[in-house]
Coordinates of N, CA and C in Angstrom, one line a residue:
M404 N 27.3 -3.3 9.7 CA 26.0 -2.9 9.6 C 25.5 -2.1 10.8
N405 N 24.9 -1.0 10.6 CA 24.4 -0.2 11.7 C 22.9 -0.4 11.9
G406 N 22.3 -1.2 11.1 CA 20.9 -1.4 11.2 C 20.1 -0.7 10.1
W407 N 18.9 -1.1 10.0 CA 18.0 -0.6 8.9 C 17.4 0.7 9.3
K408 N 17.3 1.6 8.4 CA 16.7 2.9 8.6 C 15.6 3.2 7.5
R409 N 14.7 4.0 7.9 CA 13.6 4.4 6.9 C 14.1 5.6 6.1
S410 N 13.8 5.6 4.8 CA 14.2 6.7 3.9 C 13.1 7.0 3.0
G411 N 12.9 8.2 2.7 CA 11.8 8.6 1.8 C 10.5 8.8 2.5
R412 N 9.5 9.2 1.7 CA 8.1 9.4 2.2 C 7.1 8.8 1.2
G413 N 5.9 8.6 1.8 CA 4.8 8.1 1.0 C 5.1 6.9 0.3
S414 N 4.7 6.8 -1.0 CA 4.9 5.6 -1.8 C 6.3 5.3 -2.1
R415 N 7.2 6.3 -1.9 CA 8.6 6.1 -2.2 C 9.5 5.8 -1.0
V416 N 8.8 5.4 0.1 CA 9.6 5.0 1.3 C 10.3 3.7 1.1
K417 N 11.5 3.7 1.6 CA 12.4 2.5 1.5 C 13.0 2.3 2.8
L418 N 13.5 1.0 3.0 CA 14.3 0.7 4.2 C 15.7 0.5 3.7
V419 N 16.6 1.1 4.3 CA 18.0 1.2 3.8 C 19.0 0.7 4.9
A420 N 20.0 0.0 4.4 CA 21.1 -0.4 5.2 C 22.3 -0.6 4.4
T421 N 23.5 -0.6 5.0 CA 24.7 -0.8 4.3 C 25.4 -2.0 4.9
L422 N 25.8 -2.9 4.1 CA 26.4 -4.2 4.6 C 27.9 -4.1 4.1
E423 N 28.7 -4.6 5.0 CA 30.2 -4.7 4.6 C 30.3 -5.9 3.8
E424 N 31.5 -6.0 3.1 CA 31.7 -7.2 2.2 C 31.6 -8.5 2.9
Q425 N 32.2 -8.6 4.1 CA 32.2 -9.8 4.9 C 30.7 -10.2 5.2
E426 N 29.9 -9.2 5.6 CA 28.5 -9.4 5.9 C 27.7 -10.0 4.8
T427 N 27.9 -9.4 3.6 CA 27.2 -9.9 2.4 C 27.7 -11.3 2.1
S428 N 29.0 -11.6 2.3 CA 29.5 -12.9 2.0 C 28.9 -14.0 2.9
V429 N 28.8 -13.6 4.2 CA 28.2 -14.6 5.2 C 26.8 -14.8 4.9
L430 N 26.1 -13.7 4.6 CA 24.6 -13.9 4.4 C 24.4 -14.7 3.1
R431 N 25.2 -14.4 2.0 CA 25.0 -15.1 0.8 C 25.3 -16.6 1.0
G432 N 26.3 -16.9 1.7 CA 26.7 -18.3 2.0 C 25.6 -19.1 2.8
L433 N 25.1 -18.4 3.8 CA 24.1 -19.1 4.6 C 22.8 -19.3 3.9
I434 N 22.4 -18.3 3.1 CA 21.1 -18.4 2.4 C 21.3 -19.4 1.3
T435 N 22.4 -19.5 0.7 CA 22.7 -20.5 -0.3 C 22.6 -21.9 0.3
E436 N 23.1 -22.1 1.5 CA 23.0 -23.4 2.1 C 21.6 -23.8 2.4
V437 N 20.8 -22.8 2.9 CA 19.4 -23.1 3.1 C 18.7 -23.5 1.8
T438 N 18.9 -22.8 0.7 CA 18.2 -23.1 -0.5 C 18.7 -24.4 -1.1
Q439 N 19.9 -24.8 -0.8 CA 20.4 -26.1 -1.2 C 19.7 -27.2 -0.4
M440 N 19.5 -27.0 0.8 CA 18.8 -28.0 1.7 C 17.3 -28.1 1.1
L441 N 16.7 -27.0 0.9 CA 15.3 -27.0 0.4 C 15.2 -27.7 -1.0
A442 N 16.2 -27.4 -1.9 CA 16.3 -28.1 -3.2 C 16.4 -29.6 -3.0
G443 N 17.2 -30.0 -2.1 CA 17.3 -31.5 -1.8 C 16.0 -32.1 -1.4
R444 N 15.3 -31.3 -0.6 CA 13.9 -31.8 -0.2 C 13.0 -32.0 -1.4
V445 N 13.1 -31.0 -2.3 CA 12.2 -31.0 -3.5 C 12.5 -32.3 -4.3
E446 N 13.8 -32.7 -4.4 CA 14.2 -33.9 -5.1 C 13.6 -35.1 -4.5
E447 N 13.2 -35.1 -3.3 CA 12.6 -36.3 -2.6 C 11.1 -36.4 -2.9
A448 N 10.5 -35.4 -3.6 CA 9.1 -35.4 -3.9 C 8.8 -36.6 -4.8
P449 N 7.7 -37.2 -4.4 CA 7.3 -38.4 -5.3 C 6.9 -37.9 -6.7
Q450 N 7.2 -38.7 -7.7 CA 6.9 -38.4 -9.0 C 5.8 -39.4 -9.4
D451 N 4.6 -38.9 -9.6 CA 3.5 -39.8 -9.9 C 2.7 -39.3 -11.2
E452 N 2.1 -40.2 -11.8 CA 1.4 -39.9 -13.1 C 0.3 -38.9 -12.9
L453 N -0.5 -39.0 -11.8 CA -1.6 -38.1 -11.5 C -1.0 -36.6 -11.4
A454 N 0.1 -36.4 -10.7 CA 0.7 -35.1 -10.6 C 1.1 -34.6 -12.0
E455 N 1.6 -35.4 -12.8 CA 2.0 -35.0 -14.2 C 0.8 -34.7 -15.0
L456 N -0.3 -35.4 -14.9 CA -1.5 -35.2 -15.7 C -2.2 -33.9 -15.3
T457 N -2.3 -33.7 -14.0 CA -3.1 -32.6 -13.4 C -2.3 -31.3 -13.2
G458 N -1.0 -31.5 -13.2 CA -0.1 -30.4 -12.9 C -0.1 -30.0 -11.4
M459 N -0.7 -30.9 -10.6 CA -0.7 -30.6 -9.2 C 0.5 -31.3 -8.6
R460 N 1.3 -30.4 -8.0 CA 2.5 -30.9 -7.4 C 2.2 -31.5 -6.0
T461 N 2.9 -32.5 -5.6 CA 2.8 -33.1 -4.3 C 4.2 -33.2 -3.8
G462 N 4.3 -33.2 -2.5 CA 5.6 -33.3 -1.8 C 5.6 -34.6 -1.0
P463 N 6.7 -34.8 -0.4 CA 6.8 -36.0 0.5 C 5.8 -35.9 1.6
S464 N 5.3 -37.0 2.1 CA 4.3 -37.0 3.2 C 5.0 -37.2 4.5
K465 N 6.3 -37.6 4.5 CA 7.1 -37.9 5.7 C 7.9 -36.6 6.1
R466 N 7.9 -36.4 7.4 CA 8.7 -35.3 7.9 C 10.2 -35.5 7.6
P467 N 10.9 -34.4 7.3 CA 12.3 -34.6 7.0 C 13.1 -35.3 8.2
D468 N 14.0 -36.1 7.9 CA 14.9 -36.8 8.9 C 15.9 -35.8 9.5
D469 N 16.4 -34.9 8.6 CA 17.4 -33.9 9.1 C 16.7 -32.9 10.0
R470 N 17.2 -32.7 11.2 CA 16.5 -31.8 12.2 C 16.5 -30.4 11.8
V471 N 17.5 -29.9 11.0 CA 17.5 -28.5 10.6 C 16.3 -28.4 9.5
L472 N 16.3 -29.3 8.6 CA 15.2 -29.2 7.6 C 13.8 -29.4 8.2
A473 N 13.8 -30.3 9.2 CA 12.5 -30.5 9.9 C 12.1 -29.2 10.6
R474 N 13.0 -28.4 11.1 CA 12.7 -27.1 11.7 C 12.2 -26.1 10.7
L475 N 12.7 -26.1 9.5 CA 12.3 -25.2 8.4 C 11.0 -25.7 7.8
L476 N 10.7 -27.0 7.9 CA 9.4 -27.5 7.3 C 8.7 -28.3 8.4
P477 N 8.1 -27.6 9.4 CA 7.5 -28.3 10.5 C 6.2 -29.0 10.0
D478 N 5.7 -29.9 10.9 CA 4.4 -30.5 10.6 C 3.3 -29.4 10.6
F479 N 2.3 -29.6 9.8 CA 1.2 -28.6 9.7 C 0.2 -28.8 10.9
T480 N 0.2 -30.0 11.5 CA -0.6 -30.3 12.6 C 0.0 -31.4 13.4
S481 N -0.2 -31.4 14.7 CA 0.3 -32.5 15.6 C -0.8 -33.3 16.1
E482 N -2.0 -33.0 15.7 CA -3.2 -33.7 16.3 C -3.4 -35.1 15.6
D483 N -3.0 -35.3 14.4 CA -3.3 -36.5 13.7 C -2.2 -36.7 12.7
R484 N -1.5 -37.9 12.8 CA -0.4 -38.2 12.0 C -0.7 -38.3 10.5
D485 N -1.9 -39.0 10.2 CA -2.3 -39.1 8.8 C -2.7 -37.8 8.2
L486 N -3.3 -36.9 9.0 CA -3.7 -35.6 8.5 C -2.4 -34.8 8.3
A487 N -1.5 -34.9 9.2 CA -0.2 -34.2 9.0 C 0.5 -34.6 7.8
A488 N 0.5 -35.9 7.5 CA 1.2 -36.4 6.3 C 0.5 -35.9 5.0
G489 N -0.8 -35.9 5.0 CA -1.6 -35.4 3.9 C -1.4 -33.9 3.6
L490 N -1.4 -33.2 4.7 CA -1.2 -31.7 4.6 C 0.2 -31.4 4.1
R491 N 1.2 -32.2 4.6 CA 2.6 -32.0 4.2 C 2.7 -32.2 2.7
S492 N 2.1 -33.3 2.2 CA 2.2 -33.7 0.8 C 1.6 -32.6 -0.1
L493 N 0.4 -32.1 0.4 CA -0.2 -31.1 -0.4 C 0.4 -29.7 -0.4
H494 N 0.9 -29.3 0.8 CA 1.3 -27.9 1.0 C 2.8 -27.6 1.1
E495 N 3.6 -28.6 1.3 CA 5.0 -28.4 1.4 C 5.6 -27.9 0.1
P496 N 5.2 -28.3 -1.1 CA 5.8 -27.7 -2.3 C 5.7 -26.2 -2.3
A497 N 4.5 -25.7 -2.0 CA 4.3 -24.2 -2.0 C 5.1 -23.5 -0.9
L498 N 5.2 -24.2 0.2 CA 6.0 -23.6 1.3 C 7.5 -23.5 0.9
I499 N 8.0 -24.5 0.3 CA 9.4 -24.5 -0.2 C 9.5 -23.5 -1.3
E500 N 8.6 -23.4 -2.2 CA 8.7 -22.4 -3.3 C 8.7 -21.0 -2.7
A501 N 7.9 -20.7 -1.7 CA 7.9 -19.4 -1.0 C 9.2 -19.1 -0.4
K502 N 9.8 -20.1 0.3 CA 11.1 -19.9 1.0 C 12.2 -19.7 0.0
Q503 N 12.1 -20.4 -1.1 CA 13.2 -20.2 -2.1 C 13.0 -18.9 -2.8
S504 N 11.8 -18.4 -3.0 CA 11.6 -17.1 -3.6 C 12.1 -16.0 -2.8
A505 N 11.9 -16.1 -1.5 CA 12.4 -15.1 -0.5 C 13.9 -15.1 -0.5
A506 N 14.5 -16.3 -0.5 CA 16.0 -16.4 -0.6 C 16.5 -15.8 -1.8
T507 N 15.9 -16.0 -2.9 CA 16.3 -15.5 -4.2 C 16.3 -13.9 -4.2
A508 N 15.2 -13.4 -3.6 CA 15.1 -12.0 -3.5 C 16.2 -11.3 -2.7
V509 N 16.6 -12.0 -1.6 CA 17.8 -11.5 -0.9 C 19.1 -11.6 -1.6
L510 N 19.3 -12.8 -2.2 CA 20.5 -13.0 -3.0 C 20.6 -12.0 -4.1
D511 N 19.5 -11.7 -4.8 CA 19.5 -10.7 -5.9 C 19.8 -9.3 -5.4
A512 N 19.4 -9.0 -4.2 CA 19.6 -7.6 -3.7 C 21.0 -7.4 -3.0
L513 N 21.6 -8.5 -2.7 CA 22.9 -8.3 -2.0 C 24.0 -7.8 -3.0
P514 N 24.6 -6.7 -2.7 CA 25.6 -6.1 -3.6 C 26.9 -6.9 -3.4
E515 N 27.5 -7.2 -4.5 CA 28.8 -7.9 -4.5 C 29.8 -6.9 -3.8
G516 N 30.6 -7.5 -2.9 CA 31.6 -6.7 -2.2 C 31.0 -5.7 -1.2
G517 N 29.7 -5.9 -0.8 CA 29.1 -5.0 0.2 C 28.6 -3.8 -0.4
G518 N 27.8 -3.0 0.4 CA 27.3 -1.7 -0.1 C 25.9 -1.5 0.4
K519 N 25.3 -0.5 -0.1 CA 24.0 0.0 0.3 C 22.9 -0.9 -0.3
I520 N 21.9 -1.1 0.5 CA 20.7 -1.9 0.1 C 19.5 -1.0 0.4
E521 N 18.6 -0.9 -0.6 CA 17.3 -0.2 -0.4 C 16.2 -1.2 -0.8
L522 N 15.3 -1.3 0.2 CA 14.2 -2.3 0.1 C 12.8 -1.6 0.1
S523 N 12.0 -2.0 -0.8 CA 10.5 -1.6 -0.7 C 9.9 -2.4 0.4
V524 N 8.7 -2.1 0.8 CA 8.0 -2.9 1.9 C 7.9 -4.3 1.5
P525 N 7.4 -4.7 0.2 CA 7.3 -6.1 -0.1 C 8.7 -6.8 -0.1
E526 N 9.8 -6.1 -0.5 CA 11.1 -6.7 -0.5 C 11.6 -6.9 0.9
A527 N 11.2 -6.0 1.8 CA 11.6 -6.1 3.2 C 10.9 -7.4 3.8
D528 N 9.7 -7.6 3.4 CA 9.0 -8.8 3.9 C 9.7 -10.1 3.4
Q529 N 10.1 -10.1 2.1 CA 10.9 -11.2 1.6 C 12.2 -11.4 2.4
W530 N 12.8 -10.3 2.7 CA 14.1 -10.4 3.5 C 13.8 -11.0 4.9
L531 N 12.7 -10.6 5.5 CA 12.4 -11.1 6.8 C 12.1 -12.6 6.8
T532 N 11.5 -13.0 5.7 CA 11.2 -14.5 5.6 C 12.5 -15.2 5.5
A533 N 13.4 -14.8 4.6 CA 14.7 -15.4 4.4 C 15.6 -15.4 5.6
L534 N 15.6 -14.2 6.3 CA 16.5 -14.1 7.5 C 15.9 -15.0 8.6
N535 N 14.6 -15.1 8.7 CA 14.1 -16.0 9.7 C 14.5 -17.5 9.4
D536 N 14.4 -17.9 8.1 CA 14.8 -19.2 7.8 C 16.3 -19.5 8.1
V537 N 17.1 -18.5 7.8 CA 18.5 -18.7 8.1 C 18.8 -18.8 9.6
R538 N 18.1 -18.0 10.3 CA 18.3 -18.0 11.8 C 17.8 -19.3 12.4
L539 N 16.6 -19.8 11.9 CA 16.1 -21.1 12.3 C 17.0 -22.2 12.0
A540 N 17.6 -22.2 10.8 CA 18.5 -23.3 10.4 C 19.8 -23.2 11.3
L541 N 20.4 -22.1 11.4 CA 21.6 -22.0 12.2 C 21.4 -22.2 13.7
G542 N 20.3 -21.7 14.2 CA 19.9 -21.9 15.6 C 19.7 -23.3 15.9
T543 N 19.1 -24.1 15.0 CA 18.9 -25.5 15.2 C 20.2 -26.2 15.2
A544 N 21.0 -25.9 14.2 CA 22.3 -26.6 14.1 C 23.2 -26.3 15.3
L545 N 23.1 -25.2 15.9 CA 23.9 -24.8 17.1 C 23.2 -25.2 18.4
D546 N 22.0 -25.7 18.3 CA 21.2 -26.1 19.5 C 21.0 -24.8 20.4
V547 N 20.6 -23.7 19.8 CA 20.3 -22.5 20.5 C 19.0 -22.6 21.1
S548 N 18.9 -22.2 22.4 CA 17.6 -22.3 23.1 C 17.6 -21.0 24.0
E549 N 16.5 -20.9 24.8 CA 16.5 -19.7 25.7 C 17.6 -19.8 26.7
D550 N 18.1 -20.9 27.0 CA 19.1 -21.1 28.0 C 20.6 -20.9 27.5
T551 N 20.7 -20.7 26.2 CA 22.0 -20.6 25.6 C 22.7 -19.3 26.1
P552 N 23.9 -19.4 26.5 CA 24.6 -18.2 27.0 C 25.0 -17.4 25.8
D553 N 25.4 -16.1 26.1 CA 25.8 -15.2 25.0 C 27.0 -15.7 24.3
E554 N 27.8 -16.4 24.9 CA 29.1 -17.0 24.3 C 29.2 -18.4 24.8
F555 N 29.8 -19.2 23.9 CA 30.1 -20.6 24.3 C 31.5 -20.6 24.9
P556 N 31.9 -21.6 25.6 CA 33.3 -21.7 26.1 C 34.2 -21.7 24.9
E557 N 35.5 -21.3 25.2 CA 36.5 -21.2 24.1 C 36.7 -22.5 23.3
D558 N 36.6 -23.6 24.0 CA 36.9 -24.9 23.4 C 35.7 -25.5 22.6
D559 N 34.5 -24.8 22.7 CA 33.3 -25.2 22.0 C 33.4 -24.8 20.5
P560 N 33.4 -25.8 19.6 CA 33.5 -25.5 18.2 C 32.4 -24.6 17.6
R561 N 31.3 -24.6 18.3 CA 30.1 -23.8 17.9 C 30.3 -22.3 18.2
G562 N 31.3 -21.9 18.9 CA 31.5 -20.6 19.4 C 31.5 -19.5 18.3
P563 N 32.3 -19.6 17.3 CA 32.4 -18.6 16.2 C 31.0 -18.5 15.5
H564 N 30.3 -19.6 15.4 CA 29.0 -19.5 14.7 C 27.9 -18.8 15.5
L565 N 28.1 -18.9 16.8 CA 27.1 -18.2 17.7 C 27.1 -16.7 17.5
G566 N 28.3 -16.2 17.2 CA 28.4 -14.7 16.9 C 27.7 -14.4 15.6
V567 N 27.7 -15.3 14.6 CA 27.0 -15.1 13.4 C 25.5 -15.1 13.7
Y568 N 25.1 -16.1 14.5 CA 23.7 -16.2 14.9 C 23.2 -14.9 15.6
H569 N 24.0 -14.3 16.5 CA 23.6 -13.0 17.1 C 23.6 -11.9 16.1
W570 N 24.5 -11.9 15.2 CA 24.5 -10.8 14.1 C 23.2 -11.0 13.3
L571 N 22.8 -12.2 12.9 CA 21.6 -12.4 12.1 C 20.4 -11.9 12.9
T572 N 20.4 -12.1 14.2 CA 19.3 -11.7 15.1 C 19.2 -10.2 15.1
F573 N 20.4 -9.5 15.1 CA 20.4 -8.1 15.0 C 19.9 -7.6 13.7
V574 N 20.3 -8.2 12.6 CA 19.9 -7.7 11.3 C 18.3 -7.9 11.2
Q575 N 17.8 -9.0 11.6 CA 16.4 -9.3 11.5 C 15.6 -8.4 12.4
D576 N 16.1 -8.2 13.7 CA 15.4 -7.3 14.6 C 15.4 -5.9 14.1
S577 N 16.5 -5.4 13.6 CA 16.6 -4.1 13.1 C 15.6 -3.9 11.9
L578 N 15.5 -4.9 11.0 CA 14.6 -4.8 9.9 C 13.1 -4.8 10.4
V579 N 12.8 -5.7 11.4 CA 11.5 -5.7 11.9 C 11.1 -4.4 12.5
R580 N 12.0 -3.8 13.2 CA 11.7 -2.5 13.9 C 11.5 -1.4 12.8
A581 N 12.3 -1.4 11.8 CA 12.2 -0.4 10.8 C 10.9 -0.6 10.0
R582 N 10.6 -1.9 9.7 CA 9.4 -2.2 9.0 C 8.1 -1.8 9.8
A583 N 8.2 -2.0 11.1 CA 7.0 -1.7 12.0 C 6.7 -0.2 12.0
Q584 N 7.7 0.6 11.8 CA 7.5 2.1 11.7 C 6.7 2.5 10.5
L585 N 6.6 1.6 9.5 CA 5.8 2.0 8.3 C 4.4 1.6 8.4
L586 N 4.0 1.0 9.5 CA 2.6 0.6 9.7 C 1.7 1.8 10.1

């Protein structure tokens, strides 16, 4: 991938990039992993009669134990634990739904075997959401921080994955820059 570029004018403007087969495969795999994690969290949601009667979905009130999932679904406030639990219960289902919708948009747009991708502005926003989630998940799993070197030592098993993290950073940054030109 050489980055995202603007194509077209006016209402027909698109953001365009070409992904190699390996790049689409990696992206598809990582996004699928994130959606599976989120689906597992949905299964933890309490099933109560009030929710069934009112149609109001509620989610778990407890923060996820898995640190990657906890990074994707952070507390809504840190000031009050009871308030955080209540907000999580009320709003986490919609947050998960939005994340899954963005992931689906990316998966639907990825060409089998690689190829050209053309995104409208709303589609680009969906991609940015999904790319951010994948980077957050992978970065958390790899313990990426501001102090992380560009490469891990050769004997570090995280090494090959750090290259994928850097590539995701490039893809996201390139899309952000191309998207910003449309403002």
